[in-house]
Amino acid sequence: MRANLLHFGLTLIVFYTLAEANNRFHEKNQPYYRTPRHRRNKSEKPNIVIVLTDDQDLLLGSLDVMPKLNRLIRNQGAFFNYSFSSTPMCCPSRSSILTGMYTHNHNVYTNNDNCSSIQWQKTHETRTFATYLNDKGYRTGYFGKYLNEYNGTYIPPGWREWVGLIRNSRYYNYSINFNGRKIKHQDNYYSDYLTDLIANDSVTFLKQSKQYYPTRPVLMVLSVPAPHGPEDAAPQYQHMFKNNTSHRTPSWNFAPNPDKQWLLQYTASMTPLYRHFTDMLQRKRLQTLQSVDDLVEKVYNELKMLGELDNTYIIYTSDHGYHLGQYGLVKGKAMPYDFDIRIPMIMRGPGIMPRTVINNPVATVDLAPTILDMAGVPTPEQMDGRSMLRLLRMAKDQLLEANGGFVPMKRPWRDTILIERGKVTKKQMTMLIREEKKDFWSGYTKDKEQYHYYLNGRLRKLRDCSKPDFQQPCKANQKWYCEQTPSGIPRKHKCRGENQVQSDQAFGCNCAGRKKKLKQQERKNQRRFLKAHLNKPYRPKFLRSKRSVSDFYTMNNSPAVDLQSTIGFELFDRRCRMLDNGTISCDQELYQDPGALQDHKEKIEEMIKEYRKALEDLRAIRRHLQVIRRHLKQQRPDDLSMFDLNMSGPLLSETINMEDDCDCEDDVISSSKTSGRFNQKDDRKKMKKRKRQRKRKKNVNCNSPNMKCFTHDNNHWQTPPKWNSQRKWKRFNHETCRKEGMECALMDTHHWKTAPFWKLGPFCFCPNANNNTYWCLRTVNMTHNFLYCEFITRFFSFYDFNKDPYQLENSVAKLNFGVLQQLHEDLKHLKACSGRNCDTRSRKGGNDGKAHDLLGSGDGDTTSQKPDQSTRQKLRSSIRSNVTQVSTKRRDAYMDT
C-alpha cells in the first residue's frame, strides 16, 4: 500500500513538473508585446502630444512652480538636462521645431524676415513633421500660436484640425483661424482666455478622433502663449508669487561687462525701478504658467479616461529661454547665454523609464526626427537633427550613474550644438545672387517665385513682365502693363484711358473676380418663396443682390409700367390703417390668429426693405440728373446729344458708385470706370482734408456760446518739438527711447490689462542691439562643458562652465591658439552643414574620458594640426584686439569706481 502511494505521488510530481515546463516554453516563444484585451480595437501606433510654451526659461525657476507637470510628466518620464534652442528667437526656433533644420537651412533668421513668407510656404512648410505623419494615417491637430507673421489666410499642409492664432501671442482680444474661418475673440475670461481655449479644443478633438476613428493614432500640438507678453494671467491666479525671487541668479544685475559683446559693454547696472519691474514681471510670468499646468493635467486625465495613456508620448518643451535682469538687461531673449538658449525638455511615454535624467545635449532641431521616429517614419535627408528616442531606449539607471548622466551608445551621440542668430552676410548674399542670375539667364525652369528672395530689381522686373498679368491690352482690374524698350529691358506703365479695353455696357463696371453673393436675409426670403411656390427642389444662381439704376431707365422707356415687377414683390392688402388721430386699426383676425399676424408682419418688413432699395435708386437718379443739369448750362444746344441716358463716361462715374449696381456678365472694363475710380479717391482725400480743417475751426467738444473756439491737435506743428497728446505711447522705437545701434522699447502703465498692474510710470529699456549677430558652439560631454561664440563684429567669447557656471568672465584670452583654431574650424563646418553632416562631435574630449587642457599658455595644441599662416594671423589679431579692448574697459571701469 505504501509503495502504491509513493508511486502515485511521484507520478503527480513528474506530471506537474512537465506541465510547468511546457507553460514556460510557450510563454518564452510568445511575442514580446501582446495587445491587451481592452485595446485590441485601437491604434497600434502611439499617439503623440506636444505642449509648446512661449519664452519659458529653465534656469529662472519656472518649472519649480508647476507641480502637476512635475508629478504627471517629469516624475513618470525623462528630463533632458541640457536641451538647447538653436536660435533663441520665436519664429526661427519654431521653424526649426517644425522642420528639424537649422536656421541657415530654412532661412528664417528673425521674427520678420521670411517668417511665414511665400518662400517658407512653398519650400519648407510642405516638409514639416505634420505632413509626414498625415501621410501615415495620423489624425493631426494644431492649437494655438503658429508663427509670428502667420496672417490666417490659409491652413498649413498636414493639419486636419487647425485652430491657429493669427500673429503673435495674446491672451485676450485676438483672432484665430478655426479650420479656415476667422473668429475674433474679446476679453471674456470664460470664453476667450487663449490657454483655456486651447485646452478645451484639444480635448474635444481627442475625444472625437477616438470616437469616430478608434484605429487611427493622434498627433496634437498645443502651442500656448504663456509665459510670453503681455503676461495676462487667469483671474484665480493673479494673487500668487508675490515674493518670488528665483530669477535673481548670480548673474542678475551683474553689470557693466567690459569683457562681453558691444551691447553688454554699454549696459549699466539696473536702477531700483528696473529691479522692481523684473520682480513683478517674474511674478506675472509664473502666474500665466499655472493655466498651462492645468492644461497638462486636463489632457493627462482625458488620455487616462480614454485608455490611451500607456500608448501616448507626451512632450513638454519651449521655443527658447528668457532673461530678467541678467547682466543688467531688464528683460528679453536672443542672447548667446544659457538663460536664453537652455529650454525645458520633458518626455513621457511607452518604454521611457520614470525619473530619468539625461545629460546628453539635445536641441530643437531634434524634435521633428524624434516625433517621426515615434511614429515609425524614417528621418528625411534634409533634417539636421537626430531622434532622441535612441537615448531614451538606451537610458538605464546603472549606465547613467556610471557615466555621469550620459547615455553610452554604439554610435556616439553628438556633443556639440550650433547656436546661431543672424541674417545672411553680404558675401553669402553675393554668392546667392550670382547663382540665381546664372540660373535665370540660362533658362532654368525652377519655380520663378523663389527668385524674389535674392534677385535685384532688374531681374524681378523681368520675372514680373513674363507673367500674363502684365501683358497688353489691360484687362479688368489690371493696374500695370509692360512695354519693351529699345534697349531690351521692359518697363512698367500704369493702365490708363487708351490702354483699357472698352466695354459695351451702359456703365463702366468692375466685374473681375466679383462674387455674386446675396445677403443672409435675401437668401432666406428666396428660399421661403421657392419652398412655397415650387414643387421641384433646385438651387438657383441669382446674378444680383441689388437692383441696377438701368432698370429704371428701361422701365421709363417701356409703354406700360408693371408695379409688381418694379418693386419686386407681390402686392397684398393692407390689413392695418393709420387713422387721422394717429392711432392704428387692424383687422380683428390679426388680433385673434397669431399665425396671420406673423405672416402680415413679415410681408410688411419685406415691403419696407424693397421701398428702401427703391428709394436709394431714386436718390442716385436724382444725383445723376443734377449733374446733367449742371453740365447742360455749360454746353451749347448742338452739343446736347452727348447726354444720352445710355452713355458710359466719367460723368456717371462721378455721380453714382456703380461697384454695387453693375450687371456683371463680361470680363472687360471701360476706361470710364478707371478714371472714375481715381477721381473718387481724390475726392475722398479732399473731403477728408476739408473735414479736418472744419473740425479744427469748430469742434463740438470745445464750443461755447458767444465765443470762437478752435482745436489744437497733434498735426498742428510740423517741425520739432511737436505736440503729442496721445495717452497710449508707442512702445517700440519711441522718440524718447532711441539710442544709436540699439533696439529700445517703452514700458508704460497701459501694457498690462490684468492685475497686478504697473503703477510706477513709464521707462525705457534696450533689450537688444543691431549688431547682436553671432554663431556659437555649445559643447557638453563627460570632460568639457563650454560655450564658444563668434560675433559679426569680430568679437570672440569663451565660457568654461566647469569653472564659471554663470558665465561671468570671458576667458577667450586664456585659450591656447591651437584650441582656438580648432573651435573656429568646427564652427565654420557647422555654419554650413546640412542633413547628416550636422551630426558631429567636438574634437576636444569626451571619447577617451581624459580631460584636455583648454586653458593654457602655450602657443598651440600639440594634438591639433598646424594651422596655415593666414588663419594664424587673423585669429591672433582678433585675440589681441579683444584683450586690448577688455583691458581698456576694465581700466575705465576701475577709474569710474
JSON list of C-alpha atoms in Angstrom, two decimals, residues 357 396-406:
[
{"chain": "A", "resi": 357, "resn": "VAL", "atom": "CA", "xyz": [17.74, 62.48, -16.15]},
{"chain": "A", "resi": 396, "resn": "LYS", "atom": "CA", "xyz": [19.38, 52.66, -17.85]},
{"chain": "A", "resi": 397, "resn": "ASP", "atom": "CA", "xyz": [19.88, 53.62, -14.22]},
{"chain": "A", "resi": 398, "resn": "GLN", "atom": "CA", "xyz": [23.17, 51.76, -13.81]},
{"chain": "A", "resi": 399, "resn": "LEU", "atom": "CA", "xyz": [24.65, 53.12, -17.04]},
{"chain": "A", "resi": 400, "resn": "LEU", "atom": "CA", "xyz": [23.62, 56.69, -16.23]},
{"chain": "A", "resi": 401, "resn": "GLU", "atom": "CA", "xyz": [25.17, 56.53, -12.76]},
{"chain": "A", "resi": 402, "resn": "ALA", "atom": "CA", "xyz": [28.40, 55.06, -14.11]},
{"chain": "A", "resi": 403, "resn": "ASN", "atom": "CA", "xyz": [28.74, 57.67, -16.87]},
{"chain": "A", "resi": 404, "resn": "GLY", "atom": "CA", "xyz": [27.69, 60.79, -15.02]},
{"chain": "A", "resi": 405, "resn": "GLY", "atom": "CA", "xyz": [24.21, 61.01, -16.54]},
{"chain": "A", "resi": 406, "resn": "PHE", "atom": "CA", "xyz": [25.41, 60.44, -20.14]}
]
